[in-house]
Amino acid sequence: MKTQKTHSISKSILLLILISFTSGIFAQSMETKTSILNGQDFTDIKGTVITAHGGGFLKVGDYYYWLGENRKNGVFVSCYRSKDLMNWEFRADLLTRESNPTLDRANIERPKVIYNEKTKKYIMWMHYEYGRDYSYARAAVAFSDNIEKPFTFLKSFRPFENMSRDCTLYKDEDGTAYFLSAARENYDMMLYRLTDDYLDAKEQIATLWPGGHREAPAMVKRGDYYFLMTSGCTGWTPNQGKYAYAKSILGPWSDLKDIGNSTTYDSQSTFILPIKGNKKINYLYVGDRWDGKKYSNSTYIFLPLTFENDSTMELKWVDKISPNVQTGMID
Ligand code: DGJ
């Protein structure tokens, strides 16, 4: 009798411990974040790890959208949104294996999305591979009426017959859009102007740093200068990031200059995100911290870019940041 009673008391204690432990974790995951902790796991508001690598960002209304690579369960591109850049909500999978028959054995990297005011469509460009290696080296295009709804896959192709691997999109202030991608076995960085509907490459404009072996392009305009950040080509292993600047996107572009430390703080560039507040426009560097052995262990870093004068860009390490999207300040 005594033993039975002791048993049920210890059972209740165990249950209590379990409940308080799990509700503790739950409470923690539901807490509103007040900063981004660099180099740590990035979770969404449900506490689930964010899978949006090689990603791009787009502001729509009050929301920042983050769209990037997902490599789980046949999903290629996932979409999250946030009003403060710290608390992200998963919204949808935008591109999956089922989106198109040519995606059955595909690998999609570095998706980027821009909005076309004329056609009222969101246009996604990305790096497309078929099978396990990187020999297809194609660009691909998809579109959607709604940034939170599945995209229609249009095609994969080599722009002007060039190989096309790491890539990005850039939409200029006048609405002209550009696609940059690594060509000729990553030796050249190509710059293309897109057609008015952004669904095709209209013109091959320039070969940036021929033979320079650059990838992971991320472009932004600040004041009178365009900045283009890239990495070297060392697979999943990080290397020295570099940037160049130009007064016209068509060039001439400056020489490549080092930015950050010799491993770009153990990351590779994917995007430069402007935060336009009522006090200031600041710029965030977004980089992937790849885990080449286990892709799903890869994380992200968000670091403020600073500009000592109009054409110099600097990247320093900070453990955490608290962006204020109202003022544009980053603490
Ligand atoms: C570096 C690229 O930037 C990534 O997107 C990916 O293609 C890896 N190389 C693959 O090694």
mmCIF file of C-alpha atoms and ligand atoms in Angstrom:
data_model
loop_
_atom_site.group_PDB
_atom_site.id
_atom_site.type_symbol
_atom_site.label_atom_id
_atom_site.label_comp_id
_atom_site.label_asym_id
_atom_site.label_seq_id
_atom_site.Cartn_x
_atom_site.Cartn_y
_atom_site.Cartn_z
ATOM 1 C CA MET A 1 0.000 0.000 0.000
ATOM 2 C CA LYS A 2 2.793 2.355 1.103
ATOM 3 C CA THR A 3 4.861 1.534 -1.996
ATOM 4 C CA GLN A 4 1.879 2.195 -4.290
ATOM 5 C CA LYS A 5 1.341 5.633 -2.696
ATOM 6 C CA THR A 6 5.047 6.509 -2.968
ATOM 7 C CA HIS A 7 4.917 5.442 -6.627
ATOM 8 C CA SER A 8 1.984 7.650 -7.507
ATOM 9 C CA ILE A 9 3.568 10.635 -5.646
ATOM 10 C CA SER A 10 6.819 10.244 -7.589
ATOM 11 C CA LYS A 11 4.811 9.841 -10.823
ATOM 12 C CA SER A 12 3.032 13.151 -10.141
ATOM 13 C CA ILE A 13 6.344 14.871 -9.363
ATOM 14 C CA LEU A 14 7.798 13.554 -12.629
ATOM 15 C CA LEU A 15 4.757 14.773 -14.543
ATOM 16 C CA LEU A 16 5.030 18.188 -12.921
ATOM 17 C CA ILE A 17 8.719 18.432 -13.829
ATOM 18 C CA LEU A 18 7.926 17.390 -17.401
ATOM 19 C CA ILE A 19 5.103 19.923 -17.754
ATOM 20 C CA SER A 20 7.136 22.807 -16.354
ATOM 21 C CA PHE A 21 10.125 21.828 -18.519
ATOM 22 C CA THR A 22 8.179 21.617 -21.785
ATOM 23 C CA SER A 23 6.113 24.724 -21.060
ATOM 24 C CA GLY A 24 9.404 26.485 -20.249
ATOM 25 C CA ILE A 25 10.804 25.603 -23.669
ATOM 26 C CA PHE A 26 7.509 26.603 -25.270
ATOM 27 C CA ALA A 27 7.459 29.932 -23.446
ATOM 28 C CA GLN A 28 11.058 30.545 -24.505
ATOM 29 C CA SER A 29 10.356 29.829 -28.166
ATOM 30 C CA MET A 30 7.321 32.109 -28.129
ATOM 31 C CA GLU A 31 9.206 35.000 -26.545
ATOM 32 C CA THR A 32 9.435 38.120 -28.677
ATOM 33 C CA LYS A 33 13.039 38.537 -29.750
ATOM 34 C CA THR A 34 14.649 41.916 -29.192
ATOM 35 C CA SER A 35 17.875 41.183 -31.052
ATOM 36 C CA ILE A 36 19.516 38.965 -33.644
ATOM 37 C CA LEU A 37 22.190 36.763 -32.102
ATOM 38 C CA ASN A 38 24.822 36.158 -34.738
ATOM 39 C CA GLY A 39 26.185 32.684 -35.167
ATOM 40 C CA GLN A 40 23.409 31.056 -33.174
ATOM 41 C CA ASP A 41 20.420 29.069 -34.376
ATOM 42 C CA PHE A 42 17.856 31.232 -36.096
ATOM 43 C CA THR A 43 14.338 30.228 -35.162
ATOM 44 C CA ASP A 44 10.969 31.545 -36.279
ATOM 45 C CA ILE A 45 8.221 32.659 -33.890
ATOM 46 C CA LYS A 46 7.212 29.032 -33.354
ATOM 47 C CA GLY A 47 10.735 28.067 -32.364
ATOM 48 C CA THR A 48 11.392 26.176 -35.615
ATOM 49 C CA VAL A 49 14.757 26.633 -37.322
ATOM 50 C CA ILE A 50 14.508 29.042 -40.282
ATOM 51 C CA THR A 51 15.430 27.415 -43.598
ATOM 52 C CA ALA A 52 16.041 30.239 -46.074
ATOM 53 C CA HIS A 53 19.663 30.041 -47.205
ATOM 54 C CA GLY A 54 21.256 31.909 -50.072
ATOM 55 C CA GLY A 55 18.196 34.074 -49.610
ATOM 56 C CA GLY A 56 16.831 37.398 -50.673
ATOM 57 C CA PHE A 57 14.681 40.018 -48.949
ATOM 58 C CA LEU A 58 11.864 42.209 -50.161
ATOM 59 C CA LYS A 59 9.753 44.783 -48.345
ATOM 60 C CA VAL A 60 6.026 44.614 -49.072
ATOM 61 C CA GLY A 61 3.880 47.012 -47.048
ATOM 62 C CA ASP A 62 4.927 46.766 -43.406
ATOM 63 C CA TYR A 63 6.541 43.373 -43.881
ATOM 64 C CA TYR A 64 10.043 42.328 -44.735
ATOM 65 C CA TYR A 65 9.934 39.040 -46.629
ATOM 66 C CA TRP A 66 12.801 36.585 -46.469
ATOM 67 C CA LEU A 67 12.847 33.960 -49.235
ATOM 68 C CA GLY A 68 15.548 31.372 -49.421
ATOM 69 C CA GLU A 69 16.680 27.814 -49.973
ATOM 70 C CA ASN A 70 15.061 24.985 -48.137
ATOM 71 C CA ARG A 71 16.330 21.491 -48.850
ATOM 72 C CA LYS A 72 13.874 19.413 -46.892
ATOM 73 C CA ASN A 73 11.019 17.194 -48.054
ATOM 74 C CA GLY A 74 11.124 18.277 -51.682
ATOM 75 C CA VAL A 75 10.872 21.972 -50.841
ATOM 76 C CA PHE A 76 13.193 24.338 -52.700
ATOM 77 C CA VAL A 77 12.185 27.844 -51.638
ATOM 78 C CA SER A 78 10.482 28.918 -48.407
ATOM 79 C CA CYS A 79 9.072 32.273 -47.407
ATOM 80 C CA TYR A 80 9.048 34.034 -44.013
ATOM 81 C CA ARG A 81 7.924 37.495 -43.020
ATOM 82 C CA SER A 82 8.678 39.908 -40.209
ATOM 83 C CA LYS A 83 7.831 43.455 -39.254
ATOM 84 C CA ASP A 84 10.996 43.973 -37.215
ATOM 85 C CA LEU A 85 13.616 41.688 -38.846
ATOM 86 C CA MET A 86 13.942 39.759 -35.595
ATOM 87 C CA ASN A 87 10.680 37.834 -35.242
ATOM 88 C CA TRP A 88 10.037 35.793 -38.373
ATOM 89 C CA GLU A 89 6.882 33.940 -39.249
ATOM 90 C CA PHE A 90 6.897 31.058 -41.726
ATOM 91 C CA ARG A 91 4.344 31.806 -44.460
ATOM 92 C CA ALA A 92 4.667 29.270 -47.285
ATOM 93 C CA ASP A 93 6.772 27.039 -49.469
ATOM 94 C CA LEU A 94 6.981 28.862 -52.787
ATOM 95 C CA LEU A 95 8.701 26.306 -54.977
ATOM 96 C CA THR A 96 8.741 22.545 -54.530
ATOM 97 C CA ARG A 97 9.556 19.418 -56.499
ATOM 98 C CA GLU A 98 5.905 19.326 -57.544
ATOM 99 C CA SER A 99 5.938 22.863 -58.993
ATOM 100 C CA ASN A 100 7.178 21.616 -62.380
ATOM 101 C CA PRO A 101 8.239 18.279 -63.949
ATOM 102 C CA THR A 102 11.737 19.661 -64.636
ATOM 103 C CA LEU A 103 12.219 20.110 -60.907
ATOM 104 C CA ASP A 104 11.950 16.399 -60.143
ATOM 105 C CA ARG A 105 15.689 15.964 -59.604
ATOM 106 C CA ALA A 106 16.606 19.639 -59.413
ATOM 107 C CA ASN A 107 18.698 21.568 -56.956
ATOM 108 C CA ILE A 108 17.794 25.230 -56.495
ATOM 109 C CA GLU A 109 20.183 27.770 -55.002
ATOM 110 C CA ARG A 110 20.205 31.503 -54.214
ATOM 111 C CA PRO A 111 16.594 32.427 -55.077
ATOM 112 C CA LYS A 112 15.943 36.176 -55.265
ATOM 113 C CA VAL A 113 12.616 37.947 -55.809
ATOM 114 C CA ILE A 114 11.700 41.390 -57.134
ATOM 115 C CA TYR A 115 8.331 42.956 -57.912
ATOM 116 C CA ASN A 116 7.330 44.064 -61.394
ATOM 117 C CA GLU A 117 5.050 47.110 -61.157
ATOM 118 C CA LYS A 118 3.892 46.802 -64.789
ATOM 119 C CA THR A 119 2.811 43.143 -64.703
ATOM 120 C CA LYS A 120 2.035 43.207 -60.952
ATOM 121 C CA LYS A 121 3.941 39.975 -60.495
ATOM 122 C CA TYR A 122 6.665 38.816 -58.144
ATOM 123 C CA ILE A 123 9.533 37.437 -60.193
ATOM 124 C CA MET A 124 12.026 34.924 -58.860
ATOM 125 C CA TRP A 125 15.407 34.189 -60.425
ATOM 126 C CA MET A 126 17.609 31.420 -59.106
ATOM 127 C CA HIS A 127 20.433 28.989 -59.832
ATOM 128 C CA TYR A 128 19.129 25.715 -61.282
ATOM 129 C CA GLU A 129 20.937 22.387 -61.298
ATOM 130 C CA TYR A 130 19.645 18.989 -62.326
ATOM 131 C CA GLY A 131 21.106 16.048 -60.490
ATOM 132 C CA ARG A 132 23.896 15.986 -57.991
ATOM 133 C CA ASP A 133 26.713 17.944 -59.564
ATOM 134 C CA TYR A 134 26.915 21.550 -60.754
ATOM 135 C CA SER A 135 27.286 20.831 -64.484
ATOM 136 C CA TYR A 136 23.879 22.168 -65.624
ATOM 137 C CA ALA A 137 24.873 25.685 -64.539
ATOM 138 C CA ARG A 138 21.608 27.355 -65.496
ATOM 139 C CA ALA A 139 19.500 30.254 -64.364
ATOM 140 C CA ALA A 140 15.780 29.721 -63.774
ATOM 141 C CA VAL A 141 12.745 31.987 -63.546
ATOM 142 C CA ALA A 142 9.422 31.677 -61.719
ATOM 143 C CA PHE A 143 6.597 34.127 -60.988
ATOM 144 C CA SER A 144 3.576 34.648 -58.764
ATOM 145 C CA ASP A 145 0.782 37.192 -58.208
ATOM 146 C CA ASN A 146 1.266 36.900 -54.480
ATOM 147 C CA ILE A 147 4.552 36.737 -52.610
ATOM 148 C CA GLU A 148 3.068 34.287 -50.120
ATOM 149 C CA LYS A 149 1.602 31.929 -52.707
ATOM 150 C CA PRO A 150 3.297 29.170 -54.754
ATOM 151 C CA PHE A 151 5.272 30.419 -57.745
ATOM 152 C CA THR A 152 4.797 29.150 -61.307
ATOM 153 C CA PHE A 153 8.064 27.778 -62.656
ATOM 154 C CA LEU A 154 8.680 29.244 -66.109
ATOM 155 C CA LYS A 155 11.969 27.848 -67.394
ATOM 156 C CA SER A 156 15.618 27.101 -66.794
ATOM 157 C CA PHE A 157 18.199 28.249 -69.324
ATOM 158 C CA ARG A 158 21.700 29.600 -69.889
ATOM 159 C CA PRO A 159 21.499 33.360 -70.533
ATOM 160 C CA PHE A 160 23.141 34.066 -73.900
ATOM 161 C CA GLU A 161 24.472 30.492 -73.732
ATOM 162 C CA ASN A 162 26.629 31.370 -70.723
ATOM 163 C CA MET A 163 26.953 29.051 -67.741
ATOM 164 C CA SER A 164 25.095 30.549 -64.815
ATOM 165 C CA ARG A 165 25.686 29.552 -61.182
ATOM 166 C CA ASP A 166 25.734 31.839 -58.096
ATOM 167 C CA CYS A 167 23.439 34.749 -58.835
ATOM 168 C CA THR A 168 21.469 37.717 -57.636
ATOM 169 C CA LEU A 169 18.847 40.174 -58.861
ATOM 170 C CA TYR A 170 19.021 43.924 -58.581
ATOM 171 C CA LYS A 171 16.150 46.306 -59.285
ATOM 172 C CA ASP A 172 17.267 49.860 -59.892
ATOM 173 C CA GLU A 173 15.433 53.032 -58.848
ATOM 174 C CA ASP A 174 14.092 53.524 -62.417
ATOM 175 C CA GLY A 175 12.577 50.012 -62.438
ATOM 176 C CA THR A 176 15.236 48.482 -64.691
ATOM 177 C CA ALA A 177 16.216 45.077 -63.353
ATOM 178 C CA TYR A 178 19.533 43.255 -63.621
ATOM 179 C CA PHE A 179 20.685 39.700 -63.118
ATOM 180 C CA LEU A 180 24.244 38.892 -62.110
ATOM 181 C CA SER A 181 25.622 35.391 -62.259
ATOM 182 C CA ALA A 182 28.881 33.491 -62.247
ATOM 183 C CA ALA A 183 29.751 32.191 -65.727
ATOM 184 C CA ARG A 184 32.585 30.283 -67.447
ATOM 185 C CA GLU A 185 33.140 27.819 -64.594
ATOM 186 C CA ASN A 186 32.791 30.756 -62.174
ATOM 187 C CA TYR A 187 35.679 32.683 -63.726
ATOM 188 C CA ASP A 188 33.530 35.609 -64.875
ATOM 189 C CA MET A 189 30.743 37.551 -63.183
ATOM 190 C CA MET A 190 28.170 38.429 -65.867
ATOM 191 C CA LEU A 191 25.795 41.351 -65.707
ATOM 192 C CA TYR A 192 22.548 41.149 -67.690
ATOM 193 C CA ARG A 193 19.725 43.630 -68.163
ATOM 194 C CA LEU A 194 16.297 42.004 -67.907
ATOM 195 C CA THR A 195 13.329 42.464 -70.223
ATOM 196 C CA ASP A 196 10.587 44.827 -69.031
ATOM 197 C CA ASP A 197 8.566 41.931 -67.618
ATOM 198 C CA TYR A 198 11.718 40.655 -65.812
ATOM 199 C CA LEU A 199 11.111 37.171 -67.219
ATOM 200 C CA ASP A 200 14.125 37.024 -69.508
ATOM 201 C CA ALA A 201 17.611 38.398 -70.001
ATOM 202 C CA LYS A 202 17.459 41.116 -72.640
ATOM 203 C CA GLU A 203 21.079 42.112 -72.929
ATOM 204 C CA GLN A 204 24.458 40.945 -71.738
ATOM 205 C CA ILE A 205 25.932 44.177 -70.463
ATOM 206 C CA ALA A 206 29.289 43.472 -68.925
ATOM 207 C CA THR A 207 31.756 40.863 -67.762
ATOM 208 C CA LEU A 208 32.921 42.033 -64.354
ATOM 209 C CA TRP A 209 36.496 41.196 -63.406
ATOM 210 C CA PRO A 210 37.062 38.593 -66.158
ATOM 211 C CA GLY A 211 38.913 35.643 -64.675
ATOM 212 C CA GLY A 212 38.361 37.044 -61.179
ATOM 213 C CA HIS A 213 36.656 33.862 -59.958
ATOM 214 C CA ARG A 214 33.918 35.491 -57.887
ATOM 215 C CA GLU A 215 30.580 34.179 -56.634
ATOM 216 C CA ALA A 216 27.852 34.941 -54.057
ATOM 217 C CA PRO A 217 26.992 38.383 -55.520
ATOM 218 C CA ALA A 218 24.957 40.912 -53.487
ATOM 219 C CA MET A 219 24.269 44.402 -54.817
ATOM 220 C CA VAL A 220 22.986 47.623 -53.280
ATOM 221 C CA LYS A 221 22.924 51.318 -54.144
ATOM 222 C CA ARG A 222 23.806 53.910 -51.525
ATOM 223 C CA GLY A 223 23.835 57.567 -52.493
ATOM 224 C CA ASP A 224 25.588 57.923 -55.828
ATOM 225 C CA TYR A 225 27.344 54.556 -55.663
ATOM 226 C CA TYR A 226 26.467 50.976 -56.486
ATOM 227 C CA PHE A 227 28.220 48.406 -54.309
ATOM 228 C CA LEU A 228 28.705 44.814 -55.295
ATOM 229 C CA MET A 229 29.900 42.319 -52.732
ATOM 230 C CA THR A 230 31.169 38.878 -53.754
ATOM 231 C CA SER A 231 33.160 35.966 -52.359
ATOM 232 C CA GLY A 232 35.917 33.867 -53.824
ATOM 233 C CA CYS A 233 35.096 30.349 -55.047
ATOM 234 C CA THR A 234 36.001 27.825 -52.356
ATOM 235 C CA GLY A 235 32.898 25.625 -52.287
ATOM 236 C CA TRP A 236 31.267 25.681 -48.860
ATOM 237 C CA THR A 237 34.432 26.938 -47.150
ATOM 238 C CA PRO A 238 34.366 30.647 -46.319
ATOM 239 C CA ASN A 239 36.930 33.049 -47.748
ATOM 240 C CA GLN A 240 37.795 36.743 -47.884
ATOM 241 C CA GLY A 241 34.770 38.754 -49.050
ATOM 242 C CA LYS A 242 35.433 41.631 -51.431
ATOM 243 C CA TYR A 243 33.476 44.566 -52.743
ATOM 244 C CA ALA A 244 33.651 47.005 -55.610
ATOM 245 C CA TYR A 245 31.840 50.245 -56.332
ATOM 246 C CA ALA A 246 30.713 52.143 -59.401
ATOM 247 C CA LYS A 247 28.804 55.318 -60.196
ATOM 248 C CA SER A 248 26.964 53.575 -62.992
ATOM 249 C CA ILE A 249 25.866 49.969 -62.854
ATOM 250 C CA LEU A 250 27.316 49.655 -66.361
ATOM 251 C CA GLY A 251 30.730 50.550 -64.988
ATOM 252 C CA PRO A 252 33.512 51.318 -64.779
ATOM 253 C CA TRP A 253 33.678 49.271 -61.567
ATOM 254 C CA SER A 254 36.481 49.781 -59.088
ATOM 255 C CA ASP A 255 39.030 47.093 -58.258
ATOM 256 C CA LEU A 256 37.970 44.501 -55.711
ATOM 257 C CA LYS A 257 38.636 45.534 -52.105
ATOM 258 C CA ASP A 258 38.725 43.331 -49.011
ATOM 259 C CA ILE A 259 35.834 43.571 -46.606
ATOM 260 C CA GLY A 260 35.455 41.901 -43.195
ATOM 261 C CA ASN A 261 38.116 39.445 -42.077
ATOM 262 C CA SER A 262 39.811 36.663 -44.055
ATOM 263 C CA THR A 263 36.753 34.390 -43.798
ATOM 264 C CA THR A 264 34.129 37.174 -43.848
ATOM 265 C CA TYR A 265 33.465 36.060 -40.261
ATOM 266 C CA ASP A 266 32.963 32.490 -41.376
ATOM 267 C CA SER A 267 30.260 33.416 -43.872
ATOM 268 C CA GLN A 268 29.459 33.951 -47.541
ATOM 269 C CA SER A 269 27.470 36.920 -48.838
ATOM 270 C CA THR A 270 23.889 36.476 -49.937
ATOM 271 C CA PHE A 271 22.194 39.873 -49.635
ATOM 272 C CA ILE A 272 22.583 43.501 -48.637
ATOM 273 C CA LEU A 273 19.394 44.687 -47.000
ATOM 274 C CA PRO A 274 18.655 48.418 -46.735
ATOM 275 C CA ILE A 275 16.646 49.469 -43.676
ATOM 276 C CA LYS A 276 14.948 52.709 -44.625
ATOM 277 C CA GLY A 277 13.827 54.418 -41.427
ATOM 278 C CA ASN A 278 12.621 57.934 -40.702
ATOM 279 C CA LYS A 279 16.038 58.932 -39.341
ATOM 280 C CA LYS A 280 18.472 57.027 -41.471
ATOM 281 C CA ILE A 281 19.000 54.329 -44.073
ATOM 282 C CA ASN A 282 21.276 51.651 -42.750
ATOM 283 C CA TYR A 283 22.442 48.531 -44.524
ATOM 284 C CA LEU A 284 22.667 44.986 -43.235
ATOM 285 C CA TYR A 285 25.007 42.372 -44.615
ATOM 286 C CA VAL A 286 23.318 38.969 -44.671
ATOM 287 C CA GLY A 287 25.620 35.984 -44.980
ATOM 288 C CA ASP A 288 25.264 32.221 -44.837
ATOM 289 C CA ARG A 289 27.390 30.247 -42.441
ATOM 290 C CA TRP A 290 27.489 27.026 -44.384
ATOM 291 C CA ASP A 291 28.010 23.643 -42.872
ATOM 292 C CA GLY A 292 29.330 21.806 -45.917
ATOM 293 C CA LYS A 293 29.128 18.443 -44.123
ATOM 294 C CA LYS A 294 25.556 18.867 -42.973
ATOM 295 C CA TYR A 295 23.760 21.538 -44.963
ATOM 296 C CA SER A 296 20.856 21.715 -42.487
ATOM 297 C CA ASN A 297 23.264 22.826 -39.746
ATOM 298 C CA SER A 298 24.095 25.986 -41.702
ATOM 299 C CA THR A 299 23.156 29.280 -40.035
ATOM 300 C CA TYR A 300 23.131 32.995 -40.870
ATOM 301 C CA ILE A 301 24.789 36.194 -39.783
ATOM 302 C CA PHE A 302 23.397 39.733 -40.005
ATOM 303 C CA LEU A 303 25.998 42.485 -39.645
ATOM 304 C CA PRO A 304 25.771 46.255 -40.098
ATOM 305 C CA LEU A 305 27.705 47.703 -43.018
ATOM 306 C CA THR A 306 29.360 51.038 -42.361
ATOM 307 C CA PHE A 307 30.520 53.664 -44.824
ATOM 308 C CA GLU A 308 33.347 55.991 -43.905
ATOM 309 C CA ASN A 309 32.928 57.942 -47.099
ATOM 310 C CA ASP A 310 30.745 57.584 -50.173
ATOM 311 C CA SER A 311 32.698 54.765 -51.748
ATOM 312 C CA THR A 312 34.102 52.725 -48.873
ATOM 313 C CA MET A 313 32.201 49.930 -47.222
ATOM 314 C CA GLU A 314 33.187 48.183 -43.995
ATOM 315 C CA LEU A 315 31.990 45.087 -42.200
ATOM 316 C CA LYS A 316 32.798 44.534 -38.535
ATOM 317 C CA TRP A 317 31.820 41.662 -36.291
ATOM 318 C CA VAL A 318 29.148 42.171 -33.624
ATOM 319 C CA ASP A 319 27.680 39.379 -31.489
ATOM 320 C CA LYS A 320 24.197 40.776 -31.701
ATOM 321 C CA ILE A 321 22.202 43.526 -33.334
ATOM 322 C CA SER A 322 18.851 45.174 -32.709
ATOM 323 C CA PRO A 323 17.621 46.853 -35.873
ATOM 324 C CA ASN A 324 14.956 49.530 -35.472
ATOM 325 C CA VAL A 325 12.909 49.484 -38.662
ATOM 326 C CA GLN A 326 11.080 52.701 -37.694
ATOM 327 C CA THR A 327 14.177 54.866 -37.347
ATOM 328 C CA GLY A 328 16.525 52.812 -39.503
ATOM 329 C CA MET A 329 19.063 52.718 -36.679
ATOM 330 C CA ILE A 330 20.896 49.513 -35.776
ATOM 331 C CA ASP A 331 21.977 49.071 -32.136
HETATM 332 C C1 DGJ B 1 29.300 28.185 -52.992
HETATM 333 C C2 DGJ B 1 28.040 28.800 -53.485
HETATM 334 O O1 DGJ B 1 28.023 30.138 -53.180
HETATM 335 C C3 DGJ B 1 26.865 28.082 -52.875
HETATM 336 O O2 DGJ B 1 25.685 28.695 -53.273
HETATM 337 C C4 DGJ B 1 26.950 26.655 -53.313
HETATM 338 O O3 DGJ B 1 26.822 26.607 -54.699
HETATM 339 C C5 DGJ B 1 28.284 26.065 -52.898
HETATM 340 N N1 DGJ B 1 29.368 26.836 -53.427
HETATM 341 C C6 DGJ B 1 28.420 24.649 -53.383
HETATM 342 O O4 DGJ B 1 29.725 24.179 -53.153
#
